[in-house]
mmCIF file of C-alpha atoms in Angstrom:
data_model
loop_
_atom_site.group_PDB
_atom_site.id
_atom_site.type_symbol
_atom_site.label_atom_id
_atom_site.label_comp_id
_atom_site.label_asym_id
_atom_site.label_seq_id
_atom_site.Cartn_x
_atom_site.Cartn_y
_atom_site.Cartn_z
ATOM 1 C CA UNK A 1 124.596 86.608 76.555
ATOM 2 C CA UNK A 2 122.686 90.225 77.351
ATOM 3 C CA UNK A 3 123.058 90.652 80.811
ATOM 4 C CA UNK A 4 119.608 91.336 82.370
ATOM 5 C CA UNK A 5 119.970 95.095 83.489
ATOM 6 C CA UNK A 6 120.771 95.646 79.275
ATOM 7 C CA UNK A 7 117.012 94.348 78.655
ATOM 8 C CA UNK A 8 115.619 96.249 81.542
ATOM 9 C CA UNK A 9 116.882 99.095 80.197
ATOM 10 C CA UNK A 10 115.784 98.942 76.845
ATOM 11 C CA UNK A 11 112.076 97.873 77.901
ATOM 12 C CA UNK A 12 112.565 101.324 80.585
ATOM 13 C CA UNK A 13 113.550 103.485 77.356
ATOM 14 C CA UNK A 14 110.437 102.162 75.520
ATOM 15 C CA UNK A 15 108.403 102.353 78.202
ATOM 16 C CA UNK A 16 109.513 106.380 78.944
ATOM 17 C CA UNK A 17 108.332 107.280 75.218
ATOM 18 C CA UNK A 18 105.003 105.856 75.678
ATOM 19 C CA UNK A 19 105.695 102.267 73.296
ATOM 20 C CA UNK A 20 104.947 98.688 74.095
ATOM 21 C CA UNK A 21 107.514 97.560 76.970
ATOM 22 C CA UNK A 22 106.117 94.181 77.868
ATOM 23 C CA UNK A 23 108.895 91.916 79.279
ATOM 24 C CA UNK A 24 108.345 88.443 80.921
ATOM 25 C CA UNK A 25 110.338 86.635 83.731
ATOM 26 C CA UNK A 26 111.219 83.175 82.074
ATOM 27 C CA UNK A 27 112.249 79.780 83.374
ATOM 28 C CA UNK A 28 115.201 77.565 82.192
ATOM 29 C CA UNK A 29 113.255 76.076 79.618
ATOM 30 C CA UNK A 30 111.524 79.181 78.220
ATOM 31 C CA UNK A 31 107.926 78.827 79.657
ATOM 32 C CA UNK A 32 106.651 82.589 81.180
ATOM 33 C CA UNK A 33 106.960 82.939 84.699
ATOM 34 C CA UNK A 34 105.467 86.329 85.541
ATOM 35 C CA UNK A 35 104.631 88.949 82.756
ATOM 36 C CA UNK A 36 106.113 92.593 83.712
ATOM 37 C CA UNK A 37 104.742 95.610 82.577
ATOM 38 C CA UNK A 38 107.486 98.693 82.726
ATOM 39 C CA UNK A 39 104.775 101.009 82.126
ATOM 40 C CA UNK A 40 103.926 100.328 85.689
ATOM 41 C CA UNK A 41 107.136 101.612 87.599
ATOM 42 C CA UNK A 42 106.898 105.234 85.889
ATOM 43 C CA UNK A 43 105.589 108.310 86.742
ATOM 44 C CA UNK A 44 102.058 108.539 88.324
ATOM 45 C CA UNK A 45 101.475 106.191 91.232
ATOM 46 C CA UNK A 46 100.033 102.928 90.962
ATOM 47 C CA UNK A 47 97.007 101.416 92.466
ATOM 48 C CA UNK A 48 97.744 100.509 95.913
ATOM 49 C CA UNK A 49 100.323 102.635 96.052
ATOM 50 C CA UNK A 50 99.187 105.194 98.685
ATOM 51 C CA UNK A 51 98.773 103.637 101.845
ATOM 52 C CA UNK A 52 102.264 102.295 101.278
ATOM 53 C CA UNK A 53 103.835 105.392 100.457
ATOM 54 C CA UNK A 54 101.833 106.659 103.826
ATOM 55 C CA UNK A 55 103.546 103.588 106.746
ATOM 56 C CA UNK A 56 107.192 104.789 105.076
ATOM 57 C CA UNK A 57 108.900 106.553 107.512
ATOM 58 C CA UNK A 58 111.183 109.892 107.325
ATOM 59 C CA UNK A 59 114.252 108.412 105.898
ATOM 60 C CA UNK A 60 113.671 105.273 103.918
ATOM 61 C CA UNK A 61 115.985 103.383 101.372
ATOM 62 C CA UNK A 62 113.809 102.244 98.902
ATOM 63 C CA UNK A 63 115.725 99.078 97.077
ATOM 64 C CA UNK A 64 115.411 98.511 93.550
ATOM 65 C CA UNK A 65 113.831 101.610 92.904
ATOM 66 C CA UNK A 66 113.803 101.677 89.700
ATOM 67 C CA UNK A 67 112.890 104.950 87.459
ATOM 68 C CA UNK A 68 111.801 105.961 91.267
ATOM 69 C CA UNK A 69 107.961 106.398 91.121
ATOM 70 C CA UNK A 70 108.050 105.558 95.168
ATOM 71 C CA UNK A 71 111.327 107.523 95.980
ATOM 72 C CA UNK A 72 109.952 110.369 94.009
ATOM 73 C CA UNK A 73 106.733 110.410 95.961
ATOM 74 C CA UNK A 74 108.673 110.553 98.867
ATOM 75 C CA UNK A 75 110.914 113.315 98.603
ATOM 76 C CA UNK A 76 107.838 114.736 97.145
ATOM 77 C CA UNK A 77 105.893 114.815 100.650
ATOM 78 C CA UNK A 78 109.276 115.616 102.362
ATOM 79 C CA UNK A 79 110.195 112.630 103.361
ATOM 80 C CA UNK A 80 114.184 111.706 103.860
ATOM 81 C CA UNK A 81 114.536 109.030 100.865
ATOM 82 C CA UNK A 82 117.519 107.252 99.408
ATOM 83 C CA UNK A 83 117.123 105.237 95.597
ATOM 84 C CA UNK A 84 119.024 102.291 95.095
ATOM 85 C CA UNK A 85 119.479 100.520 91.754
ATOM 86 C CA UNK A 86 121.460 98.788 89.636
ATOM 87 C CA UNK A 87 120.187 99.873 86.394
ATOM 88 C CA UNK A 88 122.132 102.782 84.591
ATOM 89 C CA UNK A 89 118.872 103.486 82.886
ATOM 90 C CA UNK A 90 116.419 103.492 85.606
ATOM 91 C CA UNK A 91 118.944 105.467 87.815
ATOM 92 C CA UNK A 92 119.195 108.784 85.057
ATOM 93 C CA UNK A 93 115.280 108.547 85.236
ATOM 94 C CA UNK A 94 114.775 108.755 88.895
ATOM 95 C CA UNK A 95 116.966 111.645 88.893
ATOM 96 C CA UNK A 96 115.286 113.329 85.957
ATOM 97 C CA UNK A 97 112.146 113.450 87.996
ATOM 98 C CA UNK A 98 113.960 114.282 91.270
ATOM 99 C CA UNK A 99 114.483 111.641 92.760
ATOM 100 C CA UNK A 100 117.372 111.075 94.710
ATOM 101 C CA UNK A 101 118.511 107.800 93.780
ATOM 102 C CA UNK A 102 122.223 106.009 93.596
ATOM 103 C CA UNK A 103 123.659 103.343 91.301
ATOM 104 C CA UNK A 104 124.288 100.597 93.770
ATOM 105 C CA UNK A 105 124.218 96.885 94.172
ATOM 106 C CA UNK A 106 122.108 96.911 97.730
ATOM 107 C CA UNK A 107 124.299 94.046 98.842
ATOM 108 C CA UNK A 108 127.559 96.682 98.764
ATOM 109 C CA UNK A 109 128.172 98.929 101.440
ATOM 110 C CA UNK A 110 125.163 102.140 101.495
ATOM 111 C CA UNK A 111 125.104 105.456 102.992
ATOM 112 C CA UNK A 112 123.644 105.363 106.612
ATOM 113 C CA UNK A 113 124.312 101.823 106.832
ATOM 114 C CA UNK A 114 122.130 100.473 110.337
ATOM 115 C CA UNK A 115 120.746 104.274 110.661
ATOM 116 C CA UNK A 116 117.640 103.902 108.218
ATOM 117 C CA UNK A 117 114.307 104.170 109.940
ATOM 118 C CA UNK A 118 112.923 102.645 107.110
ATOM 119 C CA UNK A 119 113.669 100.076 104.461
ATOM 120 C CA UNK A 120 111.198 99.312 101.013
ATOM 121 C CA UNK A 121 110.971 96.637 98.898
ATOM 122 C CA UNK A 122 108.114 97.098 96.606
ATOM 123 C CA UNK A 123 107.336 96.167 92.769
ATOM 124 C CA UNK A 124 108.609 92.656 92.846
ATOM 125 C CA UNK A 125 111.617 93.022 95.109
ATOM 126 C CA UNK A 126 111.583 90.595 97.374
ATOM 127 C CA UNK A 127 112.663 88.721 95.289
ATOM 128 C CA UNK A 128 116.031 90.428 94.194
ATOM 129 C CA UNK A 129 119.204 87.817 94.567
ATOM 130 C CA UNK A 130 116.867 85.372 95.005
ATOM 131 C CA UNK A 131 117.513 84.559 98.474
ATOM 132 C CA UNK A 132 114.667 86.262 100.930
ATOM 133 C CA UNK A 133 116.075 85.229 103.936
ATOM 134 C CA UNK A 134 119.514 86.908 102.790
ATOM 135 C CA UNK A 135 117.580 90.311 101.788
ATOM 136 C CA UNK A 136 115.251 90.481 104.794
ATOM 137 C CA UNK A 137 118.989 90.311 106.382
ATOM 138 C CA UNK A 138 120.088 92.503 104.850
ATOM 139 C CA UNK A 139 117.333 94.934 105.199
ATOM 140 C CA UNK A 140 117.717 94.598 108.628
ATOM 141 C CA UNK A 141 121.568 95.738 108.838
ATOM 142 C CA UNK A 142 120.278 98.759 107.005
ATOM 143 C CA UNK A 143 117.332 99.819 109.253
ATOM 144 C CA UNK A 144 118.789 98.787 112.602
ATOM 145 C CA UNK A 145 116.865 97.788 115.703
ATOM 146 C CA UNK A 146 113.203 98.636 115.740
ATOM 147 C CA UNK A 147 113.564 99.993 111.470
ATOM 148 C CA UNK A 148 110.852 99.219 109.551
ATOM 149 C CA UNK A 149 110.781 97.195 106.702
ATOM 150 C CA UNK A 150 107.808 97.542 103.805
ATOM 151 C CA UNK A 151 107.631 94.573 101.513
ATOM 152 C CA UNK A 152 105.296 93.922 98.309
ATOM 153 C CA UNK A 153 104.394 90.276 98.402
ATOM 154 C CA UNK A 154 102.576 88.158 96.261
ATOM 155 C CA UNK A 155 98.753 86.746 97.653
ATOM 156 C CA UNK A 156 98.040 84.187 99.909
ATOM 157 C CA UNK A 157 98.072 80.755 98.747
ATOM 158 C CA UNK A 158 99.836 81.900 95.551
ATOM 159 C CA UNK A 159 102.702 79.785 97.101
ATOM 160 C CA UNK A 160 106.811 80.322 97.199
ATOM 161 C CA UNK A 161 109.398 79.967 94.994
ATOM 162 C CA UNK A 162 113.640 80.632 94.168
ATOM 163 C CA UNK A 163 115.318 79.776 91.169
ATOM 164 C CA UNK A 164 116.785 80.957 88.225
ATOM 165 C CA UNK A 165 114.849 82.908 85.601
ATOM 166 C CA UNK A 166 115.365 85.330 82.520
ATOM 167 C CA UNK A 167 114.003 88.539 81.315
ATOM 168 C CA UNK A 168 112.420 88.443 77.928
ATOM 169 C CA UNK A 169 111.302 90.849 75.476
ATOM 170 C CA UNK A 170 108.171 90.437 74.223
ATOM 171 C CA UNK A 171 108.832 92.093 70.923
ATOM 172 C CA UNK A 172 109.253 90.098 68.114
ATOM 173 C CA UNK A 173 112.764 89.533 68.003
ATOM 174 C CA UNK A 174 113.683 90.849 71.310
ATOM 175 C CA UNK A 175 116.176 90.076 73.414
ATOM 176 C CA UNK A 176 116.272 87.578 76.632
ATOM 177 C CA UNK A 177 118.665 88.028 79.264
ATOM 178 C CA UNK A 178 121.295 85.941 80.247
ATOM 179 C CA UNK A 179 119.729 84.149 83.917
ATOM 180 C CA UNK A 180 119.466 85.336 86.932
ATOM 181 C CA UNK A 181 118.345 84.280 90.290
ATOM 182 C CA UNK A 182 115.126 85.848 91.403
ATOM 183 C CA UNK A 183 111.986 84.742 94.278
ATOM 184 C CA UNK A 184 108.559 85.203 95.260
ATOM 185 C CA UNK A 185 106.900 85.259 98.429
ATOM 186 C CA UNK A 186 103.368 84.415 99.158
ATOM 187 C CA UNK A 187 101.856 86.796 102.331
ATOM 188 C CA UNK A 188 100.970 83.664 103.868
ATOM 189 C CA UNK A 189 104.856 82.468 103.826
ATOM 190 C CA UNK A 190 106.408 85.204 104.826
ATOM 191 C CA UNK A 191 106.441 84.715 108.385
ATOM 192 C CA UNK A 192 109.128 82.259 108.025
ATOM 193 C CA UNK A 193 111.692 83.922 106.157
ATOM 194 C CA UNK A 194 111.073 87.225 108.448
ATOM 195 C CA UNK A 195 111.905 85.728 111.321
ATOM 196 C CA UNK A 196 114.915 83.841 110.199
ATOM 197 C CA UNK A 197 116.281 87.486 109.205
ATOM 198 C CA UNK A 198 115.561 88.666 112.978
ATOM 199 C CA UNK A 199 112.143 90.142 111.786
ATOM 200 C CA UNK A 200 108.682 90.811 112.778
ATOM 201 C CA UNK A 201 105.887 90.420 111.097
ATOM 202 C CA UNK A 202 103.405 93.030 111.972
ATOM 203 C CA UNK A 203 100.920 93.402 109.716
ATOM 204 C CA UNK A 204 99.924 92.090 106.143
ATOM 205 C CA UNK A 205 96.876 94.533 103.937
ATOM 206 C CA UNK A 206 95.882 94.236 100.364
ATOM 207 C CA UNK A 207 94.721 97.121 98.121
ATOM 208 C CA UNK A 208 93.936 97.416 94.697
ATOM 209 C CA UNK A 209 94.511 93.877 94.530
ATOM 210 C CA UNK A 210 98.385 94.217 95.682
ATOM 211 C CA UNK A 211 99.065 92.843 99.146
ATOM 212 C CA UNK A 212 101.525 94.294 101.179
ATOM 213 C CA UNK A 213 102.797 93.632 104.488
ATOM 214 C CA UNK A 214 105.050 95.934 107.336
ATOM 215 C CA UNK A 215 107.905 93.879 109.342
ATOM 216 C CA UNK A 216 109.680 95.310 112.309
ATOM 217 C CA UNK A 217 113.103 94.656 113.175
#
């Protein structure tokens, strides 16, 4: 089967030469889960974007960067920043635009490991492995006592869920990936999962219809 970071990839290529990119996160069965829209993690910043990029400290590790829109702005505003990613693809794009970024599985051994000030999981990425409690960990080793720790979440009363899933191309006749485990976190459940990974919850704010929310180890 194509392993998942093949079709992410592909839809990142399309996506970079301005052509339909649509991919969808599918169940077991097939049914959608959550349409993605590559488009989205290039270049200019997104909606909401902003006062996220603003409560990142000097030196963050931004996790699942992807083509690094966030890492970019970043080192942009001089801001210490460290891209990690999987994806071969998504990796040679960050670094096209300048971002410094390195091919890593986050769960492997990083530079500055328990020295970040800062630690970002935007886009989606709590839900990477899915296991929260076992990336909020982890986030945690990497920031140290009293790091920070930005996550994207998804709204209140949009509920919680784990489980397997697939990517899938939209195109007709694309490809879908062979599964994957993957989460989401509602704002209002996040509490729960913080604190079993020896986090705070601080704060939760929404913009531009994206809701957000700072945790403090």
């Amino acid at each position: 089967m194509t392993a998942p970071v093949a079709v992410f990839g592909a839809a990142l290529r399309r996506a970079e030469r301005g052509e339909p990119a649509a991919l969808r996160l599918v169940g077991p069965d097939g049914t959608a889960v959550r349409a993605l829209d590559p488009h989205a993690w290039h270049g200019e910043a997104r909606p909401g974007d902003g006062a996220l990029v603003a409560k990142c400290p000097d030196g963050t590790v931004d996790l699942g960067c992807g083509p690094g829109r966030l890492t970019g702005a970043l080192a942009a505003s001089g801001r210490r920043v460290l891209g990690v990613d999987v994806s071969p693809q998504a990796v040679r794009y960050a670094r096209r635009h300048g971002a410094p970024v390195l091919r890593q599985d986050l769960f492997r051994p990083l530079p500055g490991e328990g020295g970040w000030p800062g630690a970002l999981l935007a886009d989606g990425n709590i839900g990477i492995g899915g296991d929260p409690v076992r990336l909020l960990r982890r986030c945690r080793r990497l920031v140290g006592p009293g790091g920070t720790v930005l996550v994207e979440v998804d709204p209140p009363g949009a509920g919680s869920w784990s489980g397997p899933v697939a990517l899938a191309d939209e195109r007709r006749g694309g490809r879908t990936s062979a599964p994957f485990a993957w989460a989401f976190v509602a704002a209002d459940d996040l509490a729960a999962p913080a604190g079993a990974a020896a986090l705070e919850l601080v704060e939760t704010w929404t913009e531009a219809g994206r809701w957000f929310a700072r945790l403090r180890g």
